[in-house]
Phi, psi and omega in degrees: 000148179241131176279128177247117186287151176298155178160169180266151174199172182266135180238151179095201174212162182293143182303322183273013181288124182287344179262009182296130174281139185302332181266358186285149179289147169293140182311125176207165186263138173230163177241127174241153178282163175295148179202170171248147178222143178299144181286328182239159177297171180310133184107333176091173182298135175092355182246149177291133176295150177282139180241167179046045177250129175304160170302322185290321184289320178298313177310314180290323179292318174302312181301325182293336182264005187075017179244190185213156171284147181278162180278170179304314183292320181298316175304305181304312180300321177290320179296319181290340178072180183297335182265004175058043173298157176287327181231159186306329187257356178148193185273342183254134182286130179249000000 
């Protein structure tokens, strides 16, 4: 598990962003409480991540391990990392 500190950050994307997804939220600031997130997808390091799983099934699998699904804001903050990168690896799409 990785500790993600509480704090404010920008979620979503700018309206004029050429990589903007039509369903993506408009860029705005949110604040999240501190939380922990698994370093690897369900199944753990060295295992293939599960795909094509409904939200309800994912929720059940997490709860069986005494965990929960993170919110959209928590997920985006964790992906952006402590430097608030646009992508997990930096600000330039590769």
